[in-house]
């Protein structure tokens, strides 16, 4: 159950307000914006009560407003869950912003995590669209400019190699079997701990010089593959032996079934890791990227090659971003694999027309988005100036003259700002590397970073407007 939507303010809170203790200007403007858009809070409430048979009964939890504001505050300040909880509990102004006031803040930080994870990805996208439309209604954005780009956000994994992935399988499966052995009354017999042998083989492969790899790599990989197969095979024997086991304690029975599920899951991943190692190292086969697994913990991770000199290979997900003239991110999307950038031009125009009702006057991007069809599509949609540099091929005299024109160069200068916005999302909003587990949480992080960015931009623009009005008065 969620707590009361509008909790009563205590006399202590009123005394703090009487003394003039208030929010900083940015958070104050964000708070006022959220107060003016109750539909956003209502959408959060629907997500929190989703799949609950009796949402009005049971233990009290975070209200929709507390959940939304804490969710935004975490990304604005780029805090983890523990720091978020401690900061809110320790300061009156943050209690005021998150609407906790003098009420108790959850003692455990995972209360925030559980509430945030109930938010749907579709809800975040809709909220972001509402925020952009709110900026339009306030006269802060006109939608006449649009620039697009792609970037990569990393998952929280180590650099994947076949030997380290097999070592991960061995140590994780062995650890889970050990936990199962501790819970079962009679324990488990017949499972051999091979972590020491697997670690040695893994380290030997890691420490090999380039000259040694040609002679000894295949032999060491055969030993490591054999050890991993033995561990996975023995773990499956343990699953067969413990299939019908029963214990008196209900909690122990639940723990046993959960451990058996995890052992089965990691054994299946172990089969994939062994298969790709055998195909690549022993058979000399070029394994396609979409058939590889890069982490047994973050199985959704993609390998991305963008031709960057400093980072030729990245592990995570490619993200498409569309930015307006006032630095609002009007569209974002987490992509599967590493698709070409030129396929995003038409969908971005359609989404822009859906939000603003018309195509932008200026459409700008880098050369990866160029194609003759995209250039024609933009002009047919009513874009007055298309600033997408041509890549490859022979440029016509008209194209050369256009790319040398002042209008094209001004559009390119406008486009150059999106790298700055990406830097803000990475350094200030925590989107550089996702520390949460799972693909859903990854997309949740991207949506939260975009929402926090847009609210911060709106707050800055409103403050700047007020300053101009005061100077004019």
XYZ file of C-alpha atoms in Angstrom:
473
model
C 0.000 0.000 0.000
C 1.175 3.542 -0.733
C 0.983 6.206 1.912
C -1.493 9.070 1.797
C -1.008 11.195 -1.316
C -1.197 14.490 0.590
C 0.269 13.903 4.065
C -0.514 16.517 6.675
C 2.311 18.991 7.375
C 3.346 19.045 11.019
C 3.932 22.099 13.215
C 7.683 21.419 13.043
C 7.575 21.726 9.254
C 5.615 24.958 9.486
C 8.219 26.382 11.873
C 11.031 25.592 9.423
C 9.060 27.251 6.629
C 8.417 30.288 8.850
C 12.177 30.623 9.401
C 12.685 30.859 5.641
C 14.484 27.529 5.100
C 13.789 26.847 1.437
C 15.018 24.830 -1.522
C 17.814 25.924 -3.819
C 16.505 27.713 -6.939
C 16.871 24.727 -9.315
C 15.074 22.200 -7.106
C 12.456 24.817 -6.296
C 11.656 25.317 -9.974
C 11.551 21.545 -10.572
C 9.193 21.187 -7.613
C 6.907 23.935 -8.939
C 6.890 22.356 -12.407
C 5.859 18.975 -10.966
C 3.141 20.645 -8.877
C 1.744 22.195 -12.064
C 1.571 18.807 -13.811
C -0.378 16.410 -11.536
C -0.860 14.010 -14.447
C 2.772 12.918 -14.050
C 2.189 11.930 -10.416
C -0.995 10.100 -11.398
C 0.929 7.989 -13.919
C 3.439 7.046 -11.210
C 0.581 6.107 -8.869
C -0.863 3.748 -11.486
C 2.500 2.015 -11.859
C 2.931 1.620 -8.092
C -0.530 0.062 -7.747
C -0.186 -2.121 -10.829
C -0.898 -5.837 -10.174
C -1.851 -5.147 -6.542
C -5.151 -6.805 -5.589
C -5.777 -4.483 -2.638
C -3.610 -1.359 -3.021
C -5.359 0.413 -0.113
C -4.418 -2.216 2.470
C -1.160 -3.600 3.788
C 2.064 -1.980 4.910
C 2.453 1.661 3.990
C 5.076 2.476 1.389
C 6.306 5.507 -0.539
C 3.661 7.788 -1.986
C 3.651 8.378 -5.763
C 4.969 11.905 -5.223
C 7.768 10.714 -2.927
C 8.709 8.035 -5.447
C 8.774 10.424 -8.413
C 10.675 13.186 -6.658
C 13.228 10.800 -5.109
C 13.642 9.165 -8.516
C 14.424 12.542 -10.085
C 16.636 13.685 -7.193
C 18.817 10.597 -7.445
C 19.697 11.330 -11.070
C 19.980 15.110 -10.586
C 22.592 14.565 -7.863
C 23.960 11.310 -9.308
C 23.724 9.469 -5.967
C 23.458 5.773 -5.253
C 20.554 4.416 -3.219
C 22.351 4.571 0.123
C 23.452 8.165 -0.298
C 19.998 9.130 -1.546
C 18.365 7.709 1.569
C 20.931 9.254 3.941
C 20.797 12.690 2.323
C 17.003 12.837 2.418
C 16.892 11.685 6.028
C 19.595 14.181 7.042
C 18.348 17.403 5.441
C 15.112 19.355 5.763
C 15.268 20.921 2.296
C 15.533 17.521 0.604
C 12.746 16.208 2.821
C 10.714 19.170 1.608
C 11.509 18.506 -2.065
C 10.712 14.779 -1.819
C 7.587 15.473 0.271
C 8.719 13.418 3.263
C 8.650 16.504 5.477
C 9.062 15.348 9.092
C 7.642 11.884 8.377
C 9.940 8.855 8.747
C 12.217 8.058 5.817
C 12.597 4.311 5.084
C 15.406 2.875 7.192
C 16.678 0.711 4.344
C 17.740 2.118 1.020
C 16.237 -0.788 -0.925
C 12.771 0.663 -0.287
C 13.627 3.288 -2.910
C 14.957 0.631 -5.264
C 11.777 -1.436 -5.007
C 9.595 1.610 -5.669
C 11.681 2.785 -8.640
C 11.655 -0.670 -10.227
C 7.871 -0.631 -10.376
C 7.988 2.227 -12.861
C 7.450 1.080 -16.429
C 9.616 2.161 -19.334
C 6.529 3.303 -21.255
C 5.587 5.522 -18.317
C 8.997 7.219 -18.335
C 8.769 7.897 -22.067
C 5.298 9.380 -21.670
C 6.438 11.514 -18.717
C 9.349 12.845 -20.749
C 6.968 13.779 -23.580
C 4.743 15.574 -21.061
C 7.748 17.481 -19.711
C 8.745 18.590 -23.228
C 5.180 19.673 -23.967
C 5.174 21.553 -20.657
C 8.288 23.440 -21.786
C 6.500 24.340 -25.024
C 3.471 25.618 -23.094
C 5.767 27.793 -20.967
C 7.315 29.290 -24.102
C 10.733 27.804 -23.380
C 10.947 25.682 -26.542
C 9.623 26.223 -30.066
C 10.708 22.951 -31.718
C 12.271 24.660 -34.741
C 15.634 22.918 -34.355
C 16.486 19.247 -33.986
C 19.846 17.533 -33.772
C 20.406 13.821 -33.358
C 23.290 11.562 -32.436
C 24.065 8.168 -30.964
C 26.291 7.190 -28.053
C 27.106 4.103 -26.014
C 26.376 3.513 -22.342
C 28.362 0.687 -20.783
C 27.164 -2.160 -18.629
C 28.951 -3.007 -15.381
C 31.108 -5.911 -16.609
C 34.803 -6.731 -16.846
C 36.459 -6.943 -20.261
C 35.155 -10.256 -21.634
C 37.529 -12.974 -22.775
C 36.726 -16.656 -23.175
C 38.982 -17.704 -20.295
C 37.591 -15.149 -17.822
C 34.007 -16.041 -18.778
C 34.677 -19.721 -18.086
C 36.286 -18.762 -14.775
C 33.131 -16.806 -13.919
C 31.007 -19.885 -14.636
C 33.192 -22.144 -12.480
C 33.313 -19.867 -9.445
C 29.624 -18.884 -9.540
C 28.300 -22.435 -10.002
C 30.641 -23.753 -7.307
C 29.557 -21.025 -4.896
C 25.860 -21.738 -5.479
C 26.351 -25.480 -4.980
C 28.182 -24.695 -1.731
C 25.245 -22.638 -0.491
C 22.877 -25.458 -1.404
C 25.092 -27.876 0.526
C 24.827 -25.674 3.622
C 21.030 -25.645 3.558
C 20.334 -29.315 2.813
C 20.113 -31.476 5.973
C 22.323 -34.242 4.537
C 24.470 -31.976 2.396
C 25.716 -32.804 -1.108
C 28.165 -35.548 -2.014
C 30.047 -36.073 -5.241
C 30.709 -32.433 -6.171
C 34.387 -31.528 -6.509
C 35.573 -27.971 -5.969
C 37.667 -27.124 -9.053
C 37.989 -23.359 -8.581
C 41.711 -23.553 -7.819
C 42.455 -25.468 -11.029
C 40.251 -23.180 -13.144
C 41.803 -20.054 -11.654
C 45.305 -21.283 -12.455
C 44.431 -22.046 -16.078
C 42.705 -18.676 -16.453
C 45.677 -16.777 -15.016
C 48.145 -18.690 -17.180
C 46.217 -17.719 -20.296
C 45.940 -14.099 -19.159
C 49.681 -13.820 -18.492
C 50.822 -15.322 -21.779
C 52.991 -13.188 -24.031
C 52.069 -12.923 -27.705
C 54.837 -15.341 -28.684
C 53.662 -17.950 -26.163
C 50.055 -17.878 -27.320
C 50.849 -19.547 -30.644
C 52.388 -22.547 -28.853
C 50.586 -22.977 -25.534
C 47.226 -21.186 -25.740
C 45.283 -24.073 -27.275
C 46.572 -26.555 -24.698
C 45.633 -24.332 -21.743
C 42.209 -23.630 -23.229
C 41.567 -27.374 -23.601
C 42.328 -27.845 -19.911
C 40.111 -24.909 -18.884
C 37.253 -26.084 -21.120
C 37.514 -29.587 -19.667
C 37.450 -28.219 -16.109
C 34.428 -26.012 -16.857
C 32.570 -28.929 -18.465
C 33.248 -31.045 -15.379
C 31.897 -28.358 -13.045
C 28.758 -27.837 -15.155
C 28.214 -31.582 -15.469
C 28.633 -32.178 -11.726
C 26.242 -29.301 -11.002
C 23.584 -30.911 -13.199
C 24.065 -34.156 -11.269
C 23.446 -32.200 -8.066
C 20.218 -30.827 -9.550
C 19.089 -34.343 -10.403
C 19.845 -35.607 -6.875
C 18.048 -32.723 -5.163
C 14.986 -32.701 -7.431
C 12.607 -34.276 -4.950
C 14.227 -33.139 -1.701
C 11.901 -31.807 0.990
C 12.616 -29.913 4.205
C 10.399 -28.965 7.115
C 11.103 -25.224 7.129
C 9.196 -23.260 4.479
C 11.894 -20.595 4.113
C 14.561 -23.257 3.604
C 12.434 -24.900 0.931
C 12.063 -21.562 -0.886
C 15.818 -20.939 -0.655
C 16.568 -24.429 -2.029
C 14.285 -23.972 -5.024
C 15.805 -20.555 -5.763
C 19.350 -21.942 -5.595
C 18.405 -24.821 -7.906
C 16.934 -22.326 -10.368
C 20.115 -20.232 -10.326
C 22.359 -23.295 -10.749
C 20.337 -24.404 -13.772
C 20.447 -20.887 -15.236
C 24.229 -20.531 -14.909
C 24.797 -24.051 -16.232
C 22.929 -23.070 -19.392
C 25.085 -19.949 -19.703
C 28.137 -22.139 -19.087
C 27.184 -24.250 -22.115
C 27.130 -21.127 -24.289
C 30.490 -19.923 -22.946
C 32.104 -23.329 -23.516
C 30.656 -23.542 -27.029
C 31.946 -20.134 -28.120
C 35.397 -20.819 -26.618
C 35.660 -24.158 -28.403
C 34.504 -22.696 -31.706
C 36.815 -19.686 -31.550
C 40.018 -21.106 -30.032
C 40.010 -24.816 -30.873
C 38.158 -24.799 -34.205
C 39.452 -21.427 -35.407
C 35.930 -20.266 -36.248
C 34.887 -16.604 -36.442
C 31.925 -16.534 -34.054
C 29.306 -13.908 -35.061
C 28.819 -11.117 -32.523
C 25.101 -11.853 -32.096
C 25.913 -15.447 -31.057
C 28.412 -14.445 -28.377
C 27.798 -13.851 -24.701
C 29.905 -11.112 -23.099
C 28.940 -11.568 -19.453
C 27.091 -14.227 -17.488
C 25.777 -11.474 -15.202
C 24.667 -8.939 -17.845
C 23.660 -11.237 -20.696
C 21.961 -8.397 -22.585
C 25.303 -6.638 -23.224
C 26.106 -5.831 -26.868
C 29.495 -5.355 -28.515
C 29.618 -1.928 -30.169
C 32.215 -0.766 -32.710
C 31.932 2.908 -33.652
C 35.390 3.537 -35.073
C 36.539 5.540 -32.047
C 40.329 5.655 -31.685
C 40.389 5.754 -27.877
C 37.676 3.083 -27.528
C 37.525 0.864 -30.614
C 35.285 -1.653 -28.795
C 32.621 -0.865 -26.201
C 30.382 -3.216 -24.233
C 26.917 -1.982 -23.385
C 24.087 -0.587 -25.483
C 23.877 1.983 -28.227
C 21.538 4.884 -27.421
C 19.836 7.252 -29.854
C 19.263 10.830 -28.657
C 17.376 13.721 -30.257
C 17.934 17.207 -28.838
C 16.002 20.426 -29.406
C 17.393 23.915 -29.789
C 17.184 24.582 -26.031
C 19.003 21.327 -25.102
C 15.857 19.382 -24.223
C 16.080 15.703 -25.130
C 12.863 15.150 -27.028
C 13.485 11.502 -27.880
C 15.678 8.679 -26.636
C 15.855 5.000 -27.454
C 18.022 2.097 -26.285
C 18.922 0.120 -29.404
C 19.468 -3.584 -29.945
C 22.909 -4.409 -31.298
C 24.803 -1.892 -33.408
C 22.425 -0.689 -36.154
C 23.474 1.938 -38.663
C 22.696 5.524 -37.690
C 20.968 6.445 -40.963
C 17.837 4.420 -40.075
C 16.893 6.864 -37.286
C 16.227 9.964 -39.391
C 12.660 9.174 -40.468
C 11.472 7.932 -37.011
C 12.983 11.009 -35.332
C 11.083 13.322 -37.689
C 7.834 11.453 -37.044
C 8.317 11.686 -33.281
C 9.142 15.394 -33.521
C 5.932 16.017 -35.472
C 4.009 14.029 -32.867
C 5.345 16.207 -30.033
C 5.364 19.654 -31.686
C 2.868 19.189 -34.506
C 5.295 20.175 -37.274
C 8.708 19.271 -38.690
C 11.756 21.274 -37.523
C 13.152 24.071 -39.657
C 16.693 22.806 -39.039
C 17.726 19.149 -38.887
C 21.363 18.511 -38.012
C 23.498 15.416 -37.382
C 26.892 13.945 -38.236
C 27.813 12.149 -41.447
C 26.818 8.711 -40.140
C 23.163 9.707 -40.617
C 23.584 10.675 -44.272
C 21.844 9.002 -47.171
C 20.209 10.406 -50.268
C 16.870 9.003 -49.095
C 17.187 10.731 -45.710
C 18.035 14.048 -47.335
C 14.983 13.757 -49.574
C 12.784 12.602 -46.668
C 13.711 15.657 -44.600
C 12.910 18.030 -47.447
C 9.609 16.309 -48.186
C 8.631 16.657 -44.512
C 9.198 20.405 -44.675
C 12.662 20.772 -43.125
C 14.087 24.022 -44.477
C 17.773 23.353 -43.748
C 19.192 19.808 -43.680
C 22.718 19.824 -42.199
C 23.887 16.239 -42.667
C 27.382 16.054 -44.219
C 27.717 13.660 -47.123
C 29.867 10.601 -46.545
C 31.479 8.646 -49.328
C 30.885 8.973 -53.030
C 31.594 11.929 -55.274
C 29.955 15.193 -54.294
C 28.116 17.144 -56.927
C 29.031 20.831 -57.447
C 25.724 21.793 -55.854
C 26.510 19.673 -52.782
C 29.992 21.164 -52.455
C 28.610 24.671 -52.669
C 25.910 23.867 -50.111
C 28.389 22.441 -47.554
C 30.535 25.551 -47.939
C 27.609 27.903 -47.386
C 27.202 29.901 -44.182
C 23.774 28.355 -43.538
C 25.202 24.825 -43.547
C 28.108 25.827 -41.297
C 25.753 27.478 -38.808
C 23.750 24.259 -38.689
C 26.925 22.282 -38.039
C 27.882 24.606 -35.207
C 24.444 23.942 -33.737
C 24.973 20.189 -34.061
C 28.312 20.304 -32.252
C 26.505 21.008 -28.985
C 25.019 17.533 -28.654
C 28.389 16.127 -27.600
C 28.226 18.519 -24.667
C 24.775 17.207 -23.731
C 26.045 13.628 -23.906
C 28.919 14.610 -21.618
C 26.437 16.047 -19.105
C 24.398 12.818 -19.172
C 27.546 10.770 -18.626
C 29.295 12.821 -15.940
C 26.382 14.481 -14.185
C 23.488 12.033 -14.545
C 25.282 8.687 -14.204
C 24.613 7.373 -17.713
C 28.242 6.546 -18.543
C 28.064 3.144 -16.862
C 24.958 1.412 -15.565
C 25.627 -0.128 -12.153
C 22.155 -1.698 -11.924
C 21.574 -5.261 -13.081
C 19.358 -6.234 -15.987
C 18.239 -4.749 -19.295
C 15.091 -3.194 -17.794
C 17.093 -1.318 -15.171
C 19.504 -0.211 -17.883
C 16.664 1.411 -19.837
C 15.271 2.788 -16.582
C 18.605 4.530 -15.954
C 18.596 6.104 -19.423
C 15.020 7.328 -18.996
C 15.782 8.752 -15.541
C 18.893 10.569 -16.821
C 16.922 12.101 -19.705
C 14.064 13.160 -17.399
C 16.463 14.753 -14.901
C 18.275 16.559 -17.724
C 15.064 18.023 -19.128
C 13.796 19.171 -15.742
C 17.156 20.793 -14.976
C 17.107 22.613 -18.338
C 13.564 23.858 -17.724
C 14.521 25.058 -14.235
C 17.555 26.953 -15.589
C 15.503 28.545 -18.359
C 12.796 29.641 -15.918
C 15.390 31.180 -13.584
C 17.029 33.007 -16.479
C 13.655 34.335 -17.581
C 12.929 35.654 -14.085
C 16.332 37.374 -13.954
C 15.677 39.099 -17.284
C 12.251 40.193 -16.097
C 13.706 41.645 -12.877
C 16.391 43.529 -14.815
C 13.777 44.857 -17.227
C 11.595 46.024 -14.331
